[in-house]
C-alpha cells in the first residue's frame, strides 16, 4: 500500500526551472521506414539547465538510442556542450518502433532548437534525414527515396538530406529537397545565414545490358532460345531442365537483355526496394537496369523472402521487375522454395512483426534451372545416366509441387556438342529478340488499357480474362482437352498453358489462338504429370 505521506508520482510538482532558465522546447520532423512505408516521426525535445542527462523515450531501436552519442559529439564540434543541460527527446508516435541512423539529424536539430541555438520555427514543415558522424558530417542513409515519397504523401513539401544521397533524392517529385554535408551547414540554413544547395532532378535513362552478355553468345539451342523468348514476351516464369553444360545458366543470364527497358515507374519502385538495403549506386541514384538476382541455394528463408527484426526485402523483392534466377533448383531447401509460393501468387511479401506489418513488392520473372536427375545425365545422348528409376522419381518429386505449377514454361536444354560451339554461327542477338518481345508486350498492354485483361502481361491473366482474350477454336479446344486427359494437367497447369498459348500468338502478332499455339505451349511442360 502507498504510504500516505508520499505524493502520487503523477501529482508530484514538476521540477522548477533551475537557475531561472525557462524550459526550451522544439519539434523536428523525420520518418522511419516499415517496409517501404515511411511513417512520420515528430522529434520533440525539451531542454532545461540542470544536471546533465540525455534521455530518449518513444520506442527507439538500438541504432536510434545510440544517436545521442553521435549527436552530443557533433554538437561539441560546433562548440556546443551539453554539460548542465538536461535533455529529453520524445519520439512520437510512441507505439511505433523507430529504426535506423536517419533520425540523427532531426534529433540534433531538435536539441539545438530546444537549447535556443536554432530558431524552432525554422524546423516546421521540413523533413530532416541523415546519420551523423562524430565530427558532425552527414553520412548518406538508406531508404531516402521511400522516406521522401512517404513524407510528400503526408503533406511535407521540404526536406534536407545528406549530400551523399543527392542523386537518389533527386527522384523525389513535388518536393523542395536541400542537401547538406554537415550539421553546421544545416544550422546556417535554418538560421538564414547560408542557404543549402537544392538537389537537382535525377535524369533517368534506362539501360538494357546488365552483364555484357548477349543471346548471340548462345550457340544452337533453338528450343531453349525460343522458350526464353516466350518467357520474356509474356513475363512467364521458366524452368530449364537439362544435363550439365548445356547453357542453362548462360541462357538465364541473358534473359534481362530480352526484356523491355525499365519504365520510370518500375525504376522508382526497384530503387525504393534497393535503397532500403543500401544497394543503390550513390552516383546514379537510381536502379536503371532490370535487376538480376541469383541467390545461392543455401540462402535462408529470410534471405529469399525477406525478414529480420527490422524488416528487410529478400531476393524475391530485390528482383522485382527483373529476374530471380534459382540455379540448381533441386539443391534449395524445400521449405525455402515453399515459402516462395505466396509471394509469387500475390506479387508482394508481407513480413508481420508484433507492432507493424511490412510490405515489399515481389513480382520478378522467376527462372529455375535443374538437372534431370541426381547424376545429371538422364536424356544425354552420349553419357549414360547412373540413376535408378526410383532415384529419378524421388528427384522429380523433390522438385514437384505447387512451385513447379507456378513455372509456366518448362524446357529441356539438351547438351551441346563441344565441336559445334566453335563452328556454328552466332545466334540471333538480344536486340532483335527484344524487338519482338516489346511488340508482344505492347499487345498485352493494349488489351489491359482496353479493359479486356486485368494484368499488364499474359502471366497474370485469369481464366475469365483468357475466355475473353484467348478464345479457342474447335481444334485448339480438343487438343487441350486431350492434354488434360492424357498428361493429367492440373487446373493450374491448364490455365498456364492457355496463358503461354496467348503469348505465342502475341509474338506472331495474331489475335486468334490456334491449335499450333496451344500445341507449342503444351510441349513446353516437360515435367510429366504437371
Ligand atoms: N549453347 C551454348 N553456346 C555457347 N556456350 C555454351 C553453350 N552451352 C554452354 N556453353 C558454355 O559452357 C559453359 C557451361 O554452361 P552453363 O554453365 O550455362 O551450363 P549449365 O547448363 O548451366 O550446366 P550445369 O547443369 O552444370 O549448371 C559456359 O561457360 C558456357 O559459356
Ligand atoms: Mg548451371
XYZ file of C-alpha atoms and ligand atoms in Angstrom:
562
model
C 0.000 0.000 0.000
C 1.201 3.510 -0.842
C 2.475 5.468 2.153
C 0.003 8.242 2.933
C 2.724 10.906 3.213
C 4.174 10.347 -0.274
C 2.504 12.216 -3.130
C 1.408 10.150 -6.085
C 4.164 10.446 -8.739
C 1.670 11.769 -11.289
C 0.762 14.553 -8.887
C 4.294 15.471 -7.950
C 5.049 19.110 -8.824
C 7.238 19.429 -11.918
C 10.787 20.481 -11.073
C 11.181 24.223 -11.007
C 13.362 25.583 -13.797
C 16.857 25.667 -12.374
C 18.788 28.941 -12.225
C 15.747 30.743 -13.556
C 16.227 29.346 -17.106
C 12.932 28.613 -18.835
C 12.184 25.272 -20.369
C 13.278 25.058 -24.017
C 11.041 23.144 -26.408
C 11.383 22.327 -30.073
C 9.965 19.847 -32.569
C 11.769 18.486 -35.626
C 10.372 16.126 -38.262
C 11.720 12.937 -39.751
C 10.464 9.478 -40.752
C 11.090 5.822 -40.061
C 10.525 3.025 -42.540
C 8.336 -0.006 -42.004
C 8.902 -1.975 -45.196
C 8.585 0.689 -47.866
C 6.126 2.784 -45.833
C 7.620 5.910 -44.345
C 5.944 6.791 -41.077
C 6.327 10.422 -39.991
C 8.127 10.896 -36.675
C 7.913 14.009 -34.541
C 11.103 14.541 -32.568
C 10.028 16.590 -29.547
C 12.904 17.901 -27.471
C 12.825 19.515 -24.076
C 15.929 21.136 -22.614
C 16.427 22.596 -19.177
C 19.519 23.740 -17.327
C 20.381 21.156 -14.728
C 22.415 18.060 -14.044
C 23.484 16.777 -17.449
C 21.434 13.981 -18.868
C 20.176 12.963 -22.292
C 17.282 10.614 -22.338
C 15.292 9.349 -25.247
C 11.778 7.942 -24.992
C 9.410 6.578 -27.631
C 10.451 3.048 -28.650
C 13.844 3.828 -30.104
C 15.615 0.865 -31.712
C 19.262 0.330 -30.806
C 20.707 2.499 -33.627
C 18.374 5.312 -32.649
C 19.338 5.018 -28.968
C 22.968 5.371 -29.978
C 22.116 8.640 -31.740
C 22.710 10.584 -28.548
C 26.414 9.743 -28.651
C 26.672 10.939 -32.251
C 24.518 13.998 -31.584
C 26.462 15.050 -28.461
C 29.768 14.684 -30.263
C 28.519 16.557 -33.369
C 27.270 19.409 -31.194
C 30.636 19.515 -29.414
C 32.232 20.070 -32.836
C 30.059 23.172 -33.132
C 31.337 24.265 -29.723
C 28.049 23.404 -28.015
C 28.496 21.290 -24.914
C 25.592 19.540 -23.291
C 27.077 19.918 -19.767
C 24.486 21.303 -17.422
C 21.708 20.539 -19.879
C 19.001 18.074 -19.095
C 17.680 16.904 -22.443
C 14.677 14.737 -23.065
C 13.854 13.562 -26.565
C 10.422 12.112 -27.250
C 9.954 10.244 -30.498
C 6.279 10.323 -31.395
C 4.108 8.404 -32.054
C 5.207 6.335 -29.098
C 3.796 2.984 -30.210
C 5.884 2.740 -33.385
C 9.402 1.314 -33.191
C 11.934 3.658 -34.772
C 14.941 2.295 -36.576
C 17.986 3.496 -38.425
C 20.547 6.257 -38.237
C 18.490 8.632 -40.407
C 16.869 10.132 -37.285
C 20.190 11.643 -36.104
C 19.830 14.931 -37.953
C 16.300 15.597 -36.681
C 17.356 14.769 -33.114
C 20.351 17.106 -33.340
C 18.247 19.901 -34.854
C 15.573 19.413 -32.196
C 18.180 19.623 -29.423
C 19.636 22.814 -30.930
C 16.132 24.283 -31.191
C 15.296 23.410 -27.594
C 18.593 24.928 -26.426
C 17.817 28.138 -28.257
C 20.744 27.687 -30.645
C 18.444 27.490 -33.666
C 15.008 29.004 -34.330
C 12.477 26.183 -33.721
C 10.133 27.813 -36.251
C 12.719 27.034 -38.967
C 12.163 23.312 -38.349
C 8.447 23.463 -39.093
C 7.345 21.604 -42.227
C 10.821 20.269 -43.108
C 11.733 16.591 -43.025
C 15.303 16.006 -41.842
C 17.123 12.828 -42.819
C 20.701 11.855 -42.191
C 23.073 9.980 -39.971
C 25.765 11.978 -38.162
C 29.417 11.117 -37.768
C 31.089 12.033 -34.521
C 32.575 15.091 -36.246
C 29.183 16.359 -37.400
C 29.411 15.258 -41.007
C 26.253 13.844 -42.552
C 26.539 10.295 -43.806
C 24.306 9.001 -46.581
C 21.461 6.948 -45.242
C 19.375 4.084 -46.539
C 15.830 4.382 -47.779
C 15.933 8.085 -48.720
C 13.607 7.743 -51.725
C 10.766 5.898 -49.944
C 11.157 8.265 -46.986
C 10.833 11.351 -49.178
C 7.918 9.881 -51.109
C 6.142 8.916 -47.893
C 6.734 12.391 -46.457
C 5.279 14.047 -49.528
C 2.242 11.788 -49.344
C 1.731 13.059 -45.800
C 1.876 16.677 -46.803
C 5.540 17.631 -46.354
C 6.945 19.754 -49.151
C 10.510 20.384 -47.907
C 13.380 18.146 -46.841
C 17.084 18.199 -46.040
C 19.168 15.114 -46.894
C 22.892 14.275 -46.792
C 24.770 15.320 -49.952
C 25.733 11.671 -50.436
C 22.053 10.893 -51.086
C 21.536 13.767 -53.535
C 21.223 11.638 -56.680
C 18.578 9.381 -55.130
C 16.776 12.329 -53.515
C 16.643 13.933 -56.968
C 13.964 11.370 -57.859
C 11.508 12.778 -55.335
C 8.690 14.571 -57.087
C 6.959 17.769 -55.988
C 9.297 18.411 -53.075
C 11.948 21.003 -52.409
C 14.943 18.968 -51.267
C 18.136 20.540 -49.946
C 21.422 18.726 -49.413
C 23.952 19.239 -46.663
C 27.453 17.995 -45.927
C 27.315 18.523 -42.191
C 25.285 19.678 -39.238
C 26.836 23.132 -39.280
C 25.549 23.759 -42.818
C 22.042 22.750 -41.685
C 22.217 25.170 -38.749
C 23.321 28.015 -41.021
C 20.486 27.214 -43.422
C 17.899 27.233 -40.634
C 19.291 30.495 -39.252
C 19.161 32.124 -42.670
C 22.935 32.558 -42.709
C 23.578 30.434 -45.803
C 21.061 28.571 -47.898
C 21.816 24.943 -48.729
C 22.033 23.846 -52.355
C 18.937 22.173 -53.755
C 19.269 18.663 -55.148
C 18.883 18.568 -58.909
C 16.297 16.286 -60.518
C 17.913 12.958 -61.388
C 17.713 12.041 -65.062
C 16.504 8.593 -65.888
C 17.985 6.725 -68.825
C 17.138 3.032 -68.824
C 19.993 0.664 -69.622
C 19.455 -2.640 -71.331
C 22.521 -4.772 -70.866
C 23.380 -5.807 -67.354
C 26.378 -8.056 -67.647
C 27.760 -7.617 -71.141
C 26.045 -10.880 -72.060
C 24.048 -11.267 -75.234
C 21.828 -14.033 -76.522
C 24.092 -14.292 -79.590
C 26.653 -15.959 -77.264
C 24.336 -18.990 -77.032
C 25.123 -21.369 -79.911
C 22.470 -23.734 -81.247
C 19.743 -24.488 -78.691
C 16.833 -23.328 -80.855
C 14.221 -24.791 -78.464
C 15.580 -23.209 -75.276
C 16.137 -19.882 -77.054
C 12.510 -19.921 -78.130
C 11.419 -20.741 -74.561
C 13.413 -17.809 -73.196
C 11.822 -15.516 -75.779
C 8.311 -16.686 -74.878
C 9.065 -16.259 -71.166
C 10.286 -12.713 -71.777
C 7.337 -11.851 -74.024
C 4.614 -12.904 -71.576
C 6.584 -12.473 -68.331
C 6.192 -16.212 -67.763
C 8.190 -17.995 -65.098
C 10.538 -20.507 -66.706
C 12.027 -23.859 -65.767
C 15.052 -25.180 -67.649
C 15.871 -28.857 -67.260
C 18.992 -30.413 -68.720
C 22.326 -32.133 -68.233
C 25.404 -30.148 -67.195
C 26.992 -27.788 -69.667
C 24.000 -27.210 -71.940
C 23.986 -23.496 -71.276
C 21.109 -23.219 -68.756
C 22.966 -20.699 -66.620
C 24.126 -18.816 -69.701
C 20.573 -18.586 -71.081
C 19.171 -17.376 -67.764
C 21.771 -14.654 -67.522
C 20.862 -13.306 -70.941
C 17.174 -13.066 -70.086
C 17.290 -9.480 -68.719
C 18.676 -8.367 -72.087
C 15.492 -9.617 -73.781
C 13.123 -7.683 -71.555
C 11.837 -4.213 -72.434
C 13.795 -1.368 -70.820
C 12.610 -0.391 -67.347
C 9.924 2.279 -67.311
C 10.403 5.235 -64.972
C 7.738 3.943 -62.556
C 9.331 0.486 -62.471
C 12.737 2.056 -61.870
C 11.358 4.117 -58.971
C 9.865 1.008 -57.370
C 13.066 -1.004 -57.826
C 15.132 1.900 -56.485
C 12.999 2.205 -53.352
C 13.479 -1.507 -52.577
C 17.227 -1.437 -53.232
C 17.579 1.745 -51.220
C 16.263 0.076 -48.051
C 19.279 -2.258 -48.102
C 21.766 0.337 -49.349
C 22.151 -1.152 -52.826
C 21.577 1.976 -54.904
C 24.672 3.305 -56.665
C 25.129 6.705 -54.931
C 26.353 8.375 -58.148
C 23.438 7.163 -60.260
C 20.813 7.370 -57.536
C 18.504 5.051 -59.455
C 18.257 1.403 -60.466
C 18.249 1.774 -64.257
C 18.685 -1.845 -65.362
C 16.326 -4.726 -64.781
C 17.556 -6.459 -61.642
C 19.038 -9.933 -61.979
C 19.349 -11.792 -58.686
C 20.794 -15.282 -58.418
C 20.822 -16.327 -54.742
C 22.881 -19.370 -53.812
C 20.851 -22.481 -52.982
C 21.951 -22.232 -49.344
C 20.021 -18.942 -48.976
C 17.882 -18.704 -45.832
C 14.115 -18.222 -45.940
C 14.579 -14.626 -44.754
C 17.294 -14.067 -47.349
C 14.993 -15.195 -50.132
C 11.632 -13.899 -48.955
C 12.656 -11.041 -46.657
C 12.569 -10.694 -42.896
C 14.643 -9.640 -39.944
C 13.986 -7.651 -36.814
C 13.928 -4.514 -38.885
C 12.206 -5.956 -41.967
C 14.454 -6.104 -44.995
C 13.483 -7.124 -48.508
C 14.639 -10.558 -49.653
C 15.956 -11.652 -53.033
C 12.433 -12.067 -54.418
C 11.808 -8.349 -53.800
C 15.250 -7.223 -54.918
C 14.463 -8.991 -58.208
C 11.123 -7.119 -58.562
C 10.641 -6.006 -62.208
C 13.652 -8.156 -63.114
C 14.734 -11.791 -62.986
C 15.091 -14.093 -59.981
C 17.315 -16.981 -61.054
C 17.225 -20.117 -58.926
C 20.126 -22.145 -60.284
C 20.390 -25.780 -59.162
C 16.767 -25.634 -58.048
C 16.841 -29.137 -56.553
C 19.516 -28.072 -54.063
C 17.358 -25.396 -52.415
C 15.709 -26.392 -49.159
C 12.173 -27.433 -49.883
C 10.812 -25.184 -47.131
C 12.573 -22.191 -48.689
C 11.002 -22.849 -52.065
C 7.616 -23.416 -50.456
C 7.921 -20.006 -48.798
C 8.257 -18.513 -52.259
C 4.828 -19.674 -53.365
C 2.739 -16.988 -51.717
C 4.808 -14.030 -52.909
C 4.702 -15.429 -56.435
C 0.922 -15.616 -56.252
C 0.386 -12.195 -54.638
C 3.241 -10.242 -56.212
C 4.263 -8.967 -52.788
C 5.674 -10.119 -49.478
C 4.233 -9.367 -46.078
C 6.543 -9.502 -43.055
C 4.469 -9.480 -39.881
C 6.020 -8.055 -36.727
C 4.479 -7.542 -33.305
C 3.797 -3.843 -33.835
C 3.592 -3.477 -37.598
C 3.399 -5.249 -40.917
C 5.967 -4.520 -43.575
C 5.146 -4.966 -47.269
C 7.558 -5.258 -50.130
C 6.637 -5.703 -53.794
C 7.817 -9.044 -55.209
C 6.934 -9.706 -58.824
C 10.047 -10.922 -60.604
C 10.222 -13.265 -63.544
C 11.399 -16.488 -61.901
C 13.768 -18.779 -63.760
C 14.719 -22.163 -62.324
C 17.456 -24.414 -63.673
C 17.866 -28.051 -62.745
C 19.469 -31.265 -63.915
C 17.049 -34.014 -64.936
C 18.273 -36.465 -62.269
C 20.802 -36.703 -59.416
C 23.747 -37.628 -61.698
C 22.586 -35.053 -64.244
C 22.812 -37.157 -67.402
C 19.323 -38.557 -67.886
C 18.426 -37.888 -71.534
C 22.057 -37.268 -72.541
C 22.768 -38.782 -75.979
C 26.343 -39.904 -75.165
C 26.664 -40.295 -71.417
C 24.717 -42.952 -69.566
C 22.628 -41.959 -66.597
C 23.716 -43.778 -63.421
C 20.474 -43.213 -61.540
C 17.828 -45.830 -60.944
C 14.242 -45.130 -61.961
C 13.365 -44.805 -58.270
C 16.135 -42.238 -57.712
C 14.950 -40.230 -60.690
C 11.357 -40.305 -59.439
C 12.459 -39.170 -55.969
C 14.415 -36.338 -57.522
C 11.461 -35.120 -59.571
C 9.199 -35.447 -56.530
C 11.580 -33.221 -54.586
C 11.048 -30.616 -57.236
C 7.410 -31.148 -57.870
C 4.675 -29.477 -56.027
C 2.915 -26.195 -56.241
C 6.089 -24.267 -57.050
C 6.548 -26.126 -60.322
C 2.957 -25.356 -61.168
C 3.896 -21.695 -60.970
C 6.638 -22.042 -63.565
C 4.645 -21.582 -66.783
C 7.195 -22.642 -69.372
C 9.275 -25.795 -68.997
C 12.020 -26.524 -71.470
C 14.556 -29.299 -71.913
C 18.038 -27.924 -72.594
C 19.999 -30.660 -74.387
C 23.758 -30.943 -74.069
C 25.724 -29.056 -76.713
C 28.260 -30.701 -78.921
C 31.533 -29.003 -77.980
C 32.763 -29.110 -81.605
C 29.674 -27.224 -82.759
C 30.454 -24.402 -80.321
C 33.432 -23.282 -82.404
C 31.944 -23.920 -85.823
C 28.301 -22.841 -85.514
C 27.219 -19.306 -86.356
C 26.371 -16.916 -83.532
C 22.652 -16.991 -82.826
C 20.260 -14.076 -83.153
C 21.272 -11.153 -80.935
C 19.307 -9.983 -77.902
C 18.289 -6.711 -79.584
C 16.426 -8.499 -82.396
C 14.598 -10.787 -79.980
C 13.821 -7.856 -77.702
C 12.098 -6.051 -80.589
C 9.632 -8.946 -80.905
C 9.243 -9.147 -77.127
C 8.452 -5.434 -76.896
C 5.871 -5.716 -79.704
C 4.210 -8.694 -77.981
C 4.144 -6.837 -74.670
C 2.616 -3.805 -76.358
C -0.314 -6.000 -77.481
C -0.768 -7.156 -73.872
C -0.660 -3.581 -72.572
C -3.182 -2.526 -75.200
C -5.620 -5.233 -74.020
C -5.159 -4.059 -70.435
C -5.796 -0.435 -71.499
C -8.986 -1.526 -73.269
C -10.062 -3.234 -70.046
C -10.057 -6.716 -71.584
C -7.434 -8.042 -69.151
C -6.706 -7.267 -65.530
C -2.915 -7.621 -65.646
C -0.469 -5.942 -67.994
C 1.213 -9.208 -69.035
C -0.200 -12.594 -70.018
C 1.401 -14.232 -66.988
C -1.358 -12.838 -64.762
C -4.414 -13.500 -66.945
C -7.276 -15.134 -65.044
C -9.431 -17.857 -66.539
C -12.212 -15.372 -67.295
C -9.682 -12.988 -68.881
C -8.492 -15.880 -71.018
C -12.012 -16.714 -72.152
C -12.230 -13.139 -73.393
C -8.770 -12.625 -74.885
C -7.821 -16.161 -75.940
C -10.961 -17.875 -77.249
C -10.088 -21.317 -78.640
C -11.397 -22.724 -81.868
C -12.642 -26.340 -82.010
C -9.274 -27.932 -82.843
C -7.376 -25.981 -80.215
C -10.000 -26.864 -77.623
C -9.952 -30.589 -78.401
C -6.122 -30.552 -78.231
C -6.045 -29.054 -74.762
C -8.808 -31.369 -73.572
C -6.748 -34.330 -74.766
C -3.716 -32.963 -72.889
C -5.766 -32.693 -69.702
C -6.842 -36.344 -70.082
C -3.559 -37.845 -71.220
C -0.937 -35.719 -69.439
C -3.030 -35.192 -66.332
C -2.621 -31.388 -66.419
C -3.710 -29.814 -63.145
C -6.230 -26.988 -63.253
C -3.441 -24.536 -62.611
C -1.321 -26.018 -65.392
C -4.321 -25.768 -67.746
C -4.573 -22.020 -67.149
C -0.849 -21.681 -67.604
C -0.888 -23.471 -70.941
C -3.565 -21.063 -72.144
C -1.567 -18.054 -70.953
C 1.538 -19.263 -72.775
C -0.508 -20.005 -75.916
C -1.781 -16.400 -75.752
C 1.825 -15.173 -75.617
C 2.866 -17.327 -78.574
C 0.009 -15.792 -80.574
C 1.121 -12.328 -79.445
C 4.661 -12.994 -80.669
C 3.086 -13.855 -84.021
C 1.011 -10.706 -83.858
C -2.322 -12.512 -84.145
C -5.482 -12.114 -82.085
C -6.636 -15.691 -82.592
C -5.139 -18.523 -80.551
C -4.983 -21.585 -82.746
C -4.089 -25.252 -82.350
C -0.384 -24.679 -83.187
C -0.053 -22.137 -80.374
C -1.668 -24.485 -77.866
C 0.499 -27.385 -79.108
C 3.687 -25.389 -78.549
C 2.503 -24.284 -75.119
C 1.737 -27.886 -74.098
C 5.094 -29.067 -75.407
C 6.734 -26.673 -73.011
C 5.803 -28.764 -69.993
C 8.461 -31.435 -69.763
C 7.928 -32.495 -66.164
C 5.446 -35.297 -66.611
C 2.081 -35.107 -64.990
C 2.279 -31.369 -64.401
N 24.823 -23.363 -76.227
C 25.958 -22.808 -75.810
N 26.565 -21.848 -76.524
C 27.697 -21.290 -76.107
N 28.336 -21.613 -74.978
C 27.788 -22.564 -74.215
C 26.577 -23.202 -74.577
N 26.271 -24.081 -73.623
C 27.242 -23.999 -72.702
N 28.148 -23.094 -73.052
C 29.345 -22.745 -72.287
O 29.602 -23.837 -71.435
C 29.777 -23.433 -70.101
C 28.761 -24.105 -69.186
O 27.486 -23.618 -69.480
P 26.401 -23.393 -68.351
O 27.062 -23.166 -67.051
O 25.446 -22.359 -68.821
O 25.724 -24.834 -68.365
P 24.587 -25.404 -67.429
O 23.576 -25.998 -68.315
O 24.142 -24.330 -66.521
O 25.334 -26.533 -66.643
P 25.135 -27.096 -65.135
O 23.987 -28.031 -65.177
O 26.432 -27.783 -64.854
O 24.896 -25.921 -64.269
C 29.658 -21.946 -70.079
O 30.929 -21.389 -69.927
C 29.068 -21.550 -71.395
O 29.712 -20.405 -71.852
Mg 24.328 -24.061 -64.462
